[in-house]
Coordinates of C-alpha atoms in Angstrom, one line a residue:
Chain A
M1 CA -3.3 -30.1 32.2
T2 CA -1.7 -27.8 29.7
P3 CA -2.6 -24.2 30.4
L4 CA -4.5 -22.4 27.6
V5 CA -2.1 -19.5 27.7
E6 CA 1.2 -18.9 29.4
M7 CA 3.0 -15.6 29.5
I8 CA 6.6 -16.0 30.6
A9 CA 8.9 -13.2 31.8
I10 CA 7.1 -10.5 29.8
E11 CA 8.8 -7.1 29.6
K12 CA 7.5 -3.9 28.0
H13 CA 9.6 -0.8 28.0
F14 CA 8.6 2.6 26.7
G15 CA 11.9 4.4 26.5
G16 CA 13.2 4.3 30.1
I17 CA 9.9 3.4 31.6
H18 CA 9.3 -0.3 32.5
A19 CA 5.5 -0.7 32.2
V20 CA 5.7 -4.5 32.5
N21 CA 8.7 -5.9 34.3
G22 CA 9.3 -9.7 34.0
V23 CA 5.7 -10.8 34.6
S24 CA 4.7 -14.4 34.2
L25 CA 1.1 -15.8 34.4
D26 CA -1.0 -18.6 33.1
L27 CA -4.6 -19.4 32.5
H28 CA -6.3 -22.8 32.5
P29 CA -9.5 -24.0 30.8
G30 CA -12.6 -23.0 32.8
E31 CA -10.6 -20.6 35.0
V32 CA -11.4 -16.9 35.6
V33 CA -8.3 -15.0 36.6
G34 CA -8.7 -11.5 38.0
V35 CA -5.9 -9.2 36.9
L36 CA -5.8 -6.4 39.4
G37 CA -3.7 -3.3 40.2
H38 CA -3.7 0.4 40.3
N39 CA -4.1 2.4 37.1
G40 CA -0.7 2.3 35.5
A41 CA 0.3 -0.8 37.3
G42 CA 0.8 -2.5 34.0
K43 CA -2.2 -4.8 33.9
S44 CA -3.8 -3.2 30.8
C45 CA -0.4 -3.2 29.1
L46 CA 0.0 -6.9 29.8
M47 CA -3.4 -7.7 28.4
R48 CA -2.8 -5.6 25.3
I49 CA 0.3 -7.6 24.7
L50 CA -1.7 -10.8 24.8
S51 CA -4.5 -9.4 22.6
G52 CA -1.9 -8.4 20.0
A53 CA -2.5 -4.6 20.3
M54 CA 1.0 -4.2 21.6
R55 CA 4.2 -6.1 21.2
P56 CA 6.3 -7.2 24.2
S57 CA 9.9 -5.9 24.5
A58 CA 10.9 -9.4 25.7
G59 CA 9.4 -12.6 27.0
E60 CA 7.6 -15.6 25.7
I61 CA 3.9 -16.4 25.0
R62 CA 2.7 -20.0 24.8
V63 CA -0.7 -21.0 23.6
G64 CA -1.7 -24.6 24.3
G65 CA 1.9 -25.3 25.2
K66 CA 3.4 -24.0 22.0
T67 CA 5.5 -20.9 21.7
V68 CA 3.8 -18.3 19.5
E69 CA 4.3 -14.8 18.2
I70 CA 1.4 -12.5 18.4
N71 CA 2.0 -9.5 16.2
S72 CA -1.5 -8.2 15.6
P73 CA -5.1 -8.4 16.9
H74 CA -5.6 -10.7 13.9
D75 CA -2.9 -13.1 15.1
A76 CA -4.4 -13.2 18.6
R77 CA -7.8 -14.1 17.2
D78 CA -6.4 -16.9 15.1
F79 CA -5.1 -18.4 18.4
G80 CA -8.6 -18.1 19.9
I81 CA -7.8 -15.1 22.1
E82 CA -10.6 -12.6 22.0
T83 CA -10.6 -9.2 23.8
I84 CA -13.4 -7.0 25.0
Y85 CA -11.9 -3.6 25.4
Q86 CA -12.8 -1.1 28.1
T87 CA -13.7 1.4 25.4
L88 CA -15.9 -1.2 23.8
A89 CA -14.2 -0.8 20.4
L90 CA -17.4 -0.5 18.4
A91 CA -17.9 1.5 15.2
D92 CA -20.7 3.8 16.3
H93 CA -22.3 4.4 12.9
L94 CA -22.6 0.7 12.0
D95 CA -25.3 -1.6 13.2
A96 CA -24.9 -4.7 15.5
P97 CA -24.3 -7.3 12.8
A98 CA -21.7 -5.0 11.0
N99 CA -19.9 -4.6 14.3
L100 CA -20.1 -8.2 15.3
F101 CA -18.5 -9.3 12.1
L102 CA -16.2 -6.3 11.6
G103 CA -13.0 -7.5 10.0
R104 CA -14.4 -11.0 9.6
E105 CA -17.5 -10.3 7.4
L106 CA -19.4 -13.3 6.0
R107 CA -19.3 -13.2 2.2
T108 CA -21.5 -14.7 -0.5
R109 CA -20.1 -16.9 -3.2
W110 CA -19.3 -13.7 -5.2
G111 CA -17.4 -12.1 -2.4
N112 CA -20.2 -9.7 -1.5
L113 CA -21.2 -9.0 2.0
D114 CA -23.8 -11.6 3.2
D115 CA -25.8 -9.2 5.3
K116 CA -28.7 -11.5 5.6
R117 CA -26.7 -14.3 7.1
M118 CA -24.8 -11.9 9.4
M119 CA -28.1 -10.6 10.6
E120 CA -29.4 -14.2 11.3
E121 CA -26.2 -15.2 13.1
T122 CA -26.2 -12.0 15.2
R123 CA -29.8 -12.6 16.2
K124 CA -28.9 -16.1 17.3
V125 CA -25.9 -15.1 19.4
L126 CA -27.6 -12.1 20.9
A127 CA -30.6 -14.1 21.9
R128 CA -28.3 -16.2 24.0
L129 CA -27.0 -13.2 25.8
N130 CA -30.1 -10.9 26.0
P131 CA -33.4 -12.1 24.7
N132 CA -34.8 -8.6 24.7
F133 CA -32.4 -7.3 22.2
R134 CA -34.3 -6.1 19.2
N135 CA -32.7 -3.0 17.7
L136 CA -30.4 -5.1 15.5
S137 CA -30.4 -2.7 12.5
D138 CA -29.9 0.5 14.5
A139 CA -26.5 2.2 14.6
V140 CA -24.9 1.1 17.8
S141 CA -24.5 4.7 18.9
R142 CA -28.2 4.7 19.6
L143 CA -28.0 1.7 22.0
S144 CA -27.6 1.7 25.7
G145 CA -24.3 1.0 27.4
G146 CA -25.6 -2.5 28.3
Q147 CA -26.7 -3.3 24.8
R148 CA -23.3 -2.1 23.4
Q149 CA -21.5 -4.3 25.9
V150 CA -23.7 -7.3 24.8
I151 CA -22.5 -6.7 21.3
A152 CA -18.9 -6.5 22.3
I153 CA -19.2 -9.7 24.3
A154 CA -21.2 -11.4 21.5
R155 CA -18.4 -10.5 19.1
A156 CA -15.9 -12.4 21.3
I157 CA -17.9 -15.5 22.0
Y158 CA -19.4 -15.9 18.5
F159 CA -16.0 -16.9 17.2
D160 CA -15.5 -19.6 19.8
A161 CA -12.9 -17.9 21.9
K162 CA -10.7 -20.2 24.0
V163 CA -9.3 -17.3 25.9
L164 CA -11.3 -14.2 26.7
I165 CA -9.8 -10.9 28.0
M166 CA -12.3 -8.7 29.6
D167 CA -11.2 -5.2 30.5
E168 CA -13.6 -3.6 33.0
P169 CA -16.6 -5.3 31.4
T170 CA -19.1 -3.9 33.8
A171 CA -17.7 -0.4 34.3
A172 CA -20.3 1.3 32.1
L173 CA -23.3 -0.9 33.2
G174 CA -26.3 -0.7 35.5
P175 CA -27.0 -3.3 38.1
A176 CA -29.2 -5.5 36.0
E177 CA -26.7 -5.5 33.1
T178 CA -23.8 -6.2 35.5
A179 CA -25.7 -9.2 36.8
M180 CA -26.2 -10.4 33.2
V181 CA -22.5 -10.1 32.4
G182 CA -21.7 -12.0 35.6
K183 CA -24.0 -14.8 34.7
L184 CA -22.5 -15.0 31.2
I185 CA -18.9 -15.2 32.7
K186 CA -20.0 -18.1 34.8
Q187 CA -21.6 -19.8 31.8
L188 CA -18.5 -19.4 29.7
R189 CA -16.4 -20.8 32.5
Q190 CA -18.5 -23.9 32.5
E191 CA -18.0 -24.3 28.8
G192 CA -14.2 -24.4 29.5
V193 CA -13.3 -20.9 28.3
G194 CA -10.5 -19.2 30.2
I195 CA -11.1 -15.6 31.2
F196 CA -8.8 -12.8 32.2
L197 CA -10.9 -10.3 34.0
I198 CA -9.5 -6.8 34.6
S199 CA -11.6 -5.1 37.2
H200 CA -11.6 -2.6 40.0
D201 CA -14.8 -3.9 41.5
M202 CA -13.9 -6.1 44.5
H203 CA -17.4 -7.5 44.6
D204 CA -17.2 -8.6 41.0
V205 CA -13.7 -10.0 41.6
F206 CA -14.7 -12.1 44.6
D207 CA -17.9 -13.2 42.9
L208 CA -16.4 -14.3 39.7
C209 CA -12.7 -15.1 39.9
D210 CA -11.1 -18.4 40.8
R211 CA -7.7 -16.7 41.2
V212 CA -6.3 -13.2 41.3
V213 CA -3.0 -11.9 40.0
V214 CA -2.0 -8.5 41.4
M215 CA 0.3 -6.1 39.7
N216 CA 2.1 -3.2 41.3
R217 CA 4.4 -0.9 39.4
G218 CA 5.0 -3.3 36.5
H219 CA 5.7 -6.3 38.7
S220 CA 3.5 -9.2 39.6
V221 CA 3.2 -9.3 43.3
G222 CA 1.6 -12.6 43.5
S223 CA -1.0 -15.0 42.3
Y224 CA -3.6 -16.3 44.9
R225 CA -6.6 -18.5 44.9
I226 CA -9.5 -16.4 45.7
D227 CA -10.4 -18.6 48.8
D228 CA -7.0 -17.9 50.3
V229 CA -7.3 -14.1 50.5
S230 CA -9.8 -11.6 51.8
K231 CA -10.8 -8.3 50.3
D232 CA -8.4 -6.5 52.6
D233 CA -5.6 -8.8 51.6
V234 CA -6.1 -8.0 47.9
L235 CA -6.4 -4.3 48.6
S236 CA -3.1 -4.5 50.5
L237 CA -1.5 -6.3 47.5
I238 CA -2.8 -3.6 45.2
I239 CA -1.8 -0.6 47.4
K240 CA 1.4 -1.8 49.1
G241 CA 2.4 -4.5 46.7
A242 CA 2.5 -7.0 49.6
L243 CA 0.1 -9.0 51.8
P244 CA -0.6 -7.8 55.3
E245 CA 2.0 -9.0 57.8
D246 CA -0.5 -11.2 59.7
W247 CA -1.7 -13.1 56.5
A248 CA 0.6 -16.1 57.0
L249 CA -0.4 -16.3 60.6
R250 CA -4.1 -16.1 59.8
N251 CA -3.8 -18.8 57.1
R252 CA -1.4 -21.1 58.9
E253 CA -3.8 -23.9 59.2
R254 CA -5.0 -23.8 55.7
L255 CA -1.5 -23.5 54.3
Q256 CA -0.5 -26.7 56.0
Chain Y
M1 CA -31.7 2.4 -8.1
S2 CA -32.3 -0.2 -5.5
V3 CA -28.6 -0.4 -4.7
V4 CA -28.4 3.3 -4.2
S5 CA -31.3 3.6 -1.9
G6 CA -30.3 0.4 -0.1
E7 CA -27.3 2.2 1.5
V8 CA -29.7 4.2 3.6
R9 CA -30.9 1.2 5.5
A10 CA -27.7 -0.6 5.9
V11 CA -25.4 2.1 7.0
A12 CA -27.3 4.3 9.3
S13 CA -26.0 7.7 10.2
A14 CA -25.3 8.9 13.7
S15 CA -29.0 9.5 14.3
G16 CA -30.2 6.4 12.6
P17 CA -31.9 5.3 9.4
S18 CA -34.8 7.6 9.7
G19 CA -32.6 10.7 10.1
E20 CA -30.5 9.7 7.2
T21 CA -33.6 9.3 5.0
L22 CA -35.0 12.6 6.4
H23 CA -31.8 14.4 5.4
K24 CA -31.9 13.0 1.9
L25 CA -35.5 13.8 1.6
S26 CA -35.0 17.4 2.6
A27 CA -32.1 17.7 0.1
L28 CA -34.2 16.2 -2.6
L29 CA -37.0 18.7 -1.7
T30 CA -34.5 21.5 -1.9
L31 CA -33.5 20.3 -5.4
A32 CA -37.1 20.1 -6.5
L33 CA -37.8 23.6 -5.1
L34 CA -34.8 25.0 -7.0
I35 CA -35.9 23.5 -10.2
A36 CA -39.4 24.8 -9.7
I37 CA -38.2 28.4 -8.9
F38 CA -35.9 28.5 -11.9
A39 CA -38.5 27.0 -14.2
F40 CA -41.0 29.6 -13.1
G41 CA -38.5 32.3 -13.8
N42 CA -37.4 31.1 -17.2
A43 CA -39.4 28.6 -19.3
A44 CA -36.2 27.6 -21.2
F45 CA -34.8 26.2 -18.0
L46 CA -36.9 23.1 -18.3
S47 CA -36.0 22.4 -22.0
V48 CA -34.4 19.1 -22.9
N49 CA -31.3 20.9 -24.1
N50 CA -30.8 22.8 -20.8
G51 CA -31.4 19.6 -18.9
L52 CA -28.6 18.0 -20.8
T53 CA -26.4 21.0 -20.2
V54 CA -27.0 20.6 -16.4
L55 CA -26.3 16.9 -16.7
L56 CA -23.0 17.6 -18.5
Q57 CA -21.9 20.2 -16.1
T58 CA -22.8 18.1 -13.1
S59 CA -21.1 14.9 -14.3
V60 CA -17.6 16.2 -13.7
I61 CA -18.4 17.5 -10.2
G62 CA -20.5 14.3 -9.6
V63 CA -17.6 12.0 -10.4
L64 CA -15.2 14.0 -8.2
G65 CA -17.9 14.1 -5.5
I66 CA -18.1 10.3 -5.5
G67 CA -14.4 9.9 -4.9
M68 CA -14.6 12.6 -2.3
T69 CA -17.4 10.9 -0.5
M70 CA -15.4 7.7 -0.1
V71 CA -12.5 9.7 1.4
I72 CA -14.8 11.7 3.7
I73 CA -16.5 8.5 4.9
T74 CA -13.0 7.4 6.3
G75 CA -12.9 10.8 8.1
G76 CA -10.4 12.2 5.7
I77 CA -10.4 14.9 3.0
D78 CA -8.9 15.2 -0.5
L79 CA -8.0 18.7 -1.5
S80 CA -6.0 17.6 -4.4
V81 CA -8.7 16.4 -6.8
G82 CA -9.0 19.7 -8.8
S83 CA -5.2 19.6 -9.5
V84 CA -5.1 15.9 -10.1
L85 CA -7.9 16.4 -12.6
A86 CA -5.8 18.9 -14.4
L87 CA -2.7 16.8 -14.3
S88 CA -4.5 13.6 -15.5
G89 CA -6.2 15.5 -18.4
T90 CA -2.9 17.1 -19.4
V91 CA -1.0 13.8 -19.4
T92 CA -3.7 12.3 -21.5
G93 CA -3.6 15.2 -23.9
M94 CA 0.1 15.0 -24.2
L95 CA 0.1 11.3 -24.9
V96 CA -2.6 11.6 -27.5
K97 CA -0.8 14.5 -29.1
A98 CA 2.3 12.3 -29.2
G99 CA 0.4 9.7 -31.2
M100 CA -1.0 7.3 -28.5
P101 CA -4.5 5.9 -29.3
V102 CA -7.2 7.9 -27.3
P103 CA -8.4 5.0 -25.1
A104 CA -4.8 4.1 -24.1
G105 CA -4.0 7.8 -23.4
M106 CA -7.1 8.1 -21.2
A107 CA -6.3 5.0 -19.3
A108 CA -2.9 6.4 -18.7
G109 CA -4.4 9.7 -17.5
V110 CA -6.7 7.8 -15.0
A111 CA -3.6 5.8 -13.9
V112 CA -1.8 9.0 -13.2
G113 CA -4.7 10.1 -11.0
A114 CA -4.7 6.8 -9.2
L115 CA -0.9 7.2 -8.6
C116 CA -1.4 10.7 -7.1
G117 CA -4.1 9.1 -4.8
L118 CA -1.7 6.3 -3.9
A119 CA 0.9 9.0 -3.0
N120 CA -1.7 10.7 -0.8
G121 CA -2.6 7.5 0.9
L122 CA 1.0 6.5 1.6
V123 CA 1.8 10.0 3.0
I124 CA -1.2 9.9 5.2
T125 CA -0.9 6.3 6.6
K126 CA 2.9 5.8 6.6
M127 CA 4.2 9.3 7.3
R128 CA 1.3 10.0 9.5
I129 CA 0.6 13.4 8.0
T130 CA -3.0 14.6 8.4
P131 CA -5.1 14.3 5.2
F132 CA -5.7 18.0 5.0
V133 CA -1.9 18.8 4.9
A134 CA -1.0 15.7 2.7
T135 CA -3.6 16.5 0.0
L136 CA -2.9 20.2 0.2
G137 CA 0.7 19.3 -0.7
M138 CA -0.5 17.1 -3.5
M139 CA -2.7 19.9 -4.7
L140 CA 0.3 22.1 -5.3
I141 CA 2.5 19.3 -6.6
A142 CA 0.0 18.0 -9.2
R143 CA -0.9 21.6 -10.4
G144 CA 2.7 22.5 -10.6
T145 CA 3.6 19.4 -12.5
A146 CA 0.7 20.0 -15.0
L147 CA 1.9 23.6 -15.6
Q148 CA 5.6 22.6 -15.8
L149 CA 4.8 19.8 -18.3
T150 CA 2.9 22.1 -20.6
G151 CA 4.6 25.4 -20.0
A152 CA 1.2 26.5 -18.8
A153 CA 0.0 26.4 -22.4
P154 CA -3.2 24.5 -23.4
I155 CA -2.8 21.5 -25.8
S156 CA -5.3 21.9 -28.6
Q157 CA -6.0 20.1 -31.9
L158 CA -6.3 16.8 -30.3
G159 CA -8.6 15.3 -32.9
E160 CA -12.1 14.2 -33.1
A161 CA -11.6 10.9 -31.2
F162 CA -10.3 12.8 -28.1
G163 CA -13.5 14.8 -28.0
R164 CA -15.9 11.9 -28.2
L165 CA -16.1 11.1 -24.5
G166 CA -17.0 14.6 -23.5
N167 CA -19.2 15.5 -26.5
G168 CA -20.7 12.3 -27.8
A169 CA -24.1 10.9 -26.8
L170 CA -25.8 7.6 -26.8
F171 CA -29.0 7.1 -28.9
R172 CA -28.5 10.5 -30.6
L173 CA -30.9 10.7 -33.6
V174 CA -30.0 12.9 -36.4
E175 CA -32.0 13.3 -39.6
K176 CA -30.6 14.5 -42.9
Q177 CA -32.9 17.1 -44.3
P178 CA -33.5 17.7 -48.0
N179 CA -31.6 21.0 -47.9
G180 CA -28.5 19.1 -46.8
L181 CA -28.5 20.3 -43.2
S182 CA -28.9 17.8 -40.4
K183 CA -31.6 18.1 -37.8
V184 CA -31.2 16.7 -34.3
I185 CA -34.4 14.7 -33.5
F186 CA -33.1 13.5 -30.1
P187 CA -29.9 14.9 -28.7
G188 CA -29.1 11.5 -27.0
I189 CA -27.8 10.8 -23.5
P190 CA -24.4 12.4 -23.2
Y191 CA -21.5 10.0 -22.5
P192 CA -20.4 11.9 -19.4
A193 CA -23.9 11.4 -17.9
I194 CA -23.6 7.6 -18.6
V195 CA -20.1 7.5 -17.1
L196 CA -21.5 9.3 -14.0
L197 CA -24.3 6.8 -13.7
I198 CA -22.0 3.8 -14.0
V199 CA -19.5 5.2 -11.5
A200 CA -22.3 6.1 -9.0
V201 CA -23.9 2.7 -9.2
A202 CA -20.6 0.9 -8.9
A203 CA -19.5 3.1 -5.9
A204 CA -22.8 2.6 -4.2
F205 CA -22.6 -1.1 -4.7
M206 CA -19.0 -1.1 -3.3
L207 CA -20.0 0.9 -0.2
R208 CA -23.1 -1.2 0.5
R209 CA -22.2 -4.7 -0.5
R210 CA -18.4 -5.1 -0.4
A211 CA -16.1 -5.6 2.6
L212 CA -14.1 -2.5 1.5
G213 CA -17.1 -0.3 1.7
R214 CA -18.0 -1.7 5.2
H215 CA -14.4 -1.0 6.3
L216 CA -14.5 2.5 4.9
Y217 CA -17.4 3.3 7.2
A218 CA -15.9 1.5 10.1
T219 CA -12.6 3.3 9.8
G220 CA -14.3 6.7 9.7
S221 CA -16.5 5.7 12.5
N222 CA -13.9 4.4 15.0
E223 CA -10.4 3.9 13.6
E224 CA -9.0 2.3 16.8
A225 CA -11.9 -0.1 17.1
S226 CA -11.5 -1.1 13.4
R227 CA -7.9 -1.7 13.9
L228 CA -8.5 -3.8 17.0
S229 CA -11.2 -5.7 15.1
G230 CA -8.6 -6.8 12.5
V231 CA -9.5 -4.3 9.8
N232 CA -6.4 -3.2 7.8
V233 CA -7.1 0.5 8.4
D234 CA -4.1 1.7 6.4
R235 CA -5.0 -0.3 3.4
T236 CA -8.6 0.8 3.6
K237 CA -7.6 4.5 3.7
I238 CA -5.1 4.1 0.9
A239 CA -7.9 2.5 -1.2
A240 CA -10.1 5.5 -0.6
Y241 CA -7.4 7.9 -1.8
V242 CA -6.5 5.8 -4.8
L243 CA -10.2 5.7 -5.9
S244 CA -10.6 9.4 -5.3
G245 CA -7.4 10.1 -7.4
A246 CA -8.5 7.7 -10.2
L247 CA -12.0 9.3 -10.3
A248 CA -10.4 12.7 -10.4
G249 CA -8.3 11.4 -13.4
L250 CA -11.5 10.2 -15.1
A251 CA -13.3 13.5 -14.4
G252 CA -10.2 15.3 -15.9
N253 CA -10.5 13.2 -19.1
I254 CA -14.2 14.0 -19.4
L255 CA -13.6 17.7 -18.9
M256 CA -10.7 18.0 -21.3
S257 CA -12.5 15.8 -23.8
R258 CA -15.4 18.1 -23.7
L259 CA -13.2 21.1 -24.4
V260 CA -11.2 19.0 -26.9
T261 CA -8.2 20.8 -25.3
A262 CA -5.9 19.8 -22.5
Q263 CA -5.9 22.7 -20.1
P264 CA -3.4 22.6 -17.2
N265 CA -5.3 25.5 -15.6
E266 CA -8.6 23.6 -15.4
G267 CA -10.3 22.4 -12.2
V268 CA -9.2 25.2 -9.8
M269 CA -11.4 25.0 -6.7
Y270 CA -13.2 22.0 -8.0
E271 CA -12.3 20.1 -4.8
L272 CA -14.5 22.6 -2.9
D273 CA -17.5 21.8 -5.2
A274 CA -16.8 18.1 -4.7
I275 CA -16.7 18.6 -0.9
A276 CA -19.8 20.7 -0.9
S277 CA -21.7 18.1 -2.9
A278 CA -20.8 15.4 -0.4
V279 CA -21.6 17.6 2.6
I280 CA -24.9 18.9 1.2
G281 CA -25.7 15.2 0.5
G282 CA -25.3 14.4 4.2
A283 CA -21.7 13.2 4.5
S284 CA -20.0 14.1 7.7
L285 CA -16.5 15.5 7.8
M286 CA -16.1 13.7 11.1
G287 CA -16.2 10.4 9.2
G288 CA -18.5 7.3 9.2
V289 CA -21.4 8.9 7.4
G290 CA -22.1 9.6 3.7
T291 CA -23.8 8.0 0.7
I292 CA -23.4 8.2 -3.0
S293 CA -27.1 9.0 -3.6
G294 CA -26.8 11.9 -1.2
T295 CA -23.7 13.2 -2.9
M296 CA -25.5 12.9 -6.3
I297 CA -28.3 15.1 -5.0
G298 CA -25.7 17.5 -3.6
A299 CA -23.9 17.7 -6.9
F300 CA -27.2 18.3 -8.8
I301 CA -28.2 21.0 -6.3
I302 CA -24.9 22.8 -7.0
G303 CA -25.3 22.2 -10.8
V304 CA -28.9 23.4 -11.0
L305 CA -28.1 26.4 -8.8
R306 CA -25.2 27.4 -11.1
N307 CA -27.1 26.8 -14.3
G308 CA -30.3 28.5 -13.1
L309 CA -28.4 31.5 -11.8
N310 CA -26.5 31.8 -15.0
M311 CA -29.7 31.8 -17.0
A312 CA -31.1 34.4 -14.7
G313 CA -28.1 36.5 -15.4
V314 CA -26.7 36.4 -11.9
S315 CA -23.0 37.2 -11.9
A316 CA -20.5 34.4 -11.1
F317 CA -19.4 36.3 -8.0
I318 CA -22.9 36.4 -6.5
Q319 CA -23.2 32.7 -7.4
Q320 CA -20.2 31.9 -5.2
I321 CA -21.8 33.8 -2.4
I322 CA -25.1 31.9 -2.7
I323 CA -23.4 28.5 -2.9
G324 CA -21.4 29.4 0.2
F325 CA -24.6 30.1 2.1
V326 CA -26.1 26.8 0.8
V327 CA -23.2 24.8 2.1
I328 CA -23.4 26.4 5.6
L329 CA -27.1 26.0 5.7
A330 CA -27.0 22.3 4.7
V331 CA -24.6 21.5 7.4
F332 CA -26.5 23.5 10.0
V333 CA -29.7 21.7 9.2
D334 CA -27.8 18.4 9.4
Q335 CA -26.5 19.3 12.9
L336 CA -29.9 20.3 14.1
R337 CA -31.1 16.9 13.1
S338 CA -28.4 15.0 14.8
R339 CA -28.4 17.1 18.0
R340 CA -32.0 16.3 18.9

């Protein structure tokens, strides 16, 4: 099966600093891949390259097997790659529909904003995520962290994303809302969406991911199926950049 | 009117639609209170003629304020509008003096204003200079150009056609009396007031119903988020400054036409009145908040205050002091509201 996305030998330099150093990774339909690492390990940088917020210094990106150039967030969206940013990237003074459709507003025949239809569509997609969501015409600055996150997620899924990049999607959320996001990720996976999940929360990672890719100082130090590693193994990868020495021994049977 | 009031609901301020309406209501109340006080002090204040005078005086600041509001919504500021007003009016005056038909000359003047705005927008977005500094530079450049072009001398004797926009009126009723003098039955609606109304409705419609308007609010609200959402932030900002410049050009033409003289010295400190109108009307210099209807109320508060104080014989110096206090008070009240 062709991967949804392949990033091949991606490099990103800032002056003399190598933020991303020859990293390759791929993502298949219906797969959740955890992208892990310390702050500054290069994972956010790598994801920003895929979402079009940053251009790579070198390397190749393939979408559905075809080599593409992603020069802007707009390009990424055209390829079906949607990103939910850690900072939530919402315009605080606008309401939920205005945020959901920001940059892709629905228009009437005369080119005017079709606020009525945007409101209806927003109601539909939000109902799927959180049936209790009612403050649709409030400025999003007045909403809770969870409600804001719902809007950010709704924005990504409304436009039929094939690839979803989630940067710490539950960092600002309470337990109930975290559970809701978890449920949503599982649902999207069933629908065949591929998800890159950047997270520091080991519980989330082991609950949601099929595979983890760990980065350390700009390098990828490995890609493992979640069943093959323990939390300690992953922590070792993150901290030391290598698996514990006894890993191969412990997994000998399974590896054969 | 429905367009103007519609903004309130759609683009809520930081503290929500109710807060936005509340602010506008308190501003409107202030305006009514001012009118009541001045009317009580001087019966002539409420006369039709004085009403028209206020309308005329406010139209220039109002048109500038509308452009300023768009810029402020993006989180920027345009300090150049007073100077651009002078440059545009001067260019129009020179072209008309050189024999160009008045409408063409005025169109050229507005185009000069738009070009100044384009320059502002490009300096801000491409050279990454802050709006304050970029438009401060343009303020000096435009004023200097106007003075250099004319040798600082006003251009007069521009003909009747040049004065029509500023002095004419719609539905003016004049009756010839038997003694040969004409008597004004109804002074008519001054053209500047009509221009102001058209510009205000068009701007409110743009902010409320067009993608550009939505993007202006989004850019001022969260520039990074807008960019990541695929909004062309640079183009949005440039549009705001071009519109502000063009409206300054239009205001310049109205003003010079009223004086039937092109004055390179006109419009000094008008940018501050325009900013004050927007801020009194609830626009936030932090960006993301502001409405045309609010700015109109703000412009009329300043206009009524000036006019009423003039009629009460208060000196121009004291007027400045009072308007200064009003601006600070308006922003303070606004902050109290959003802090709760």
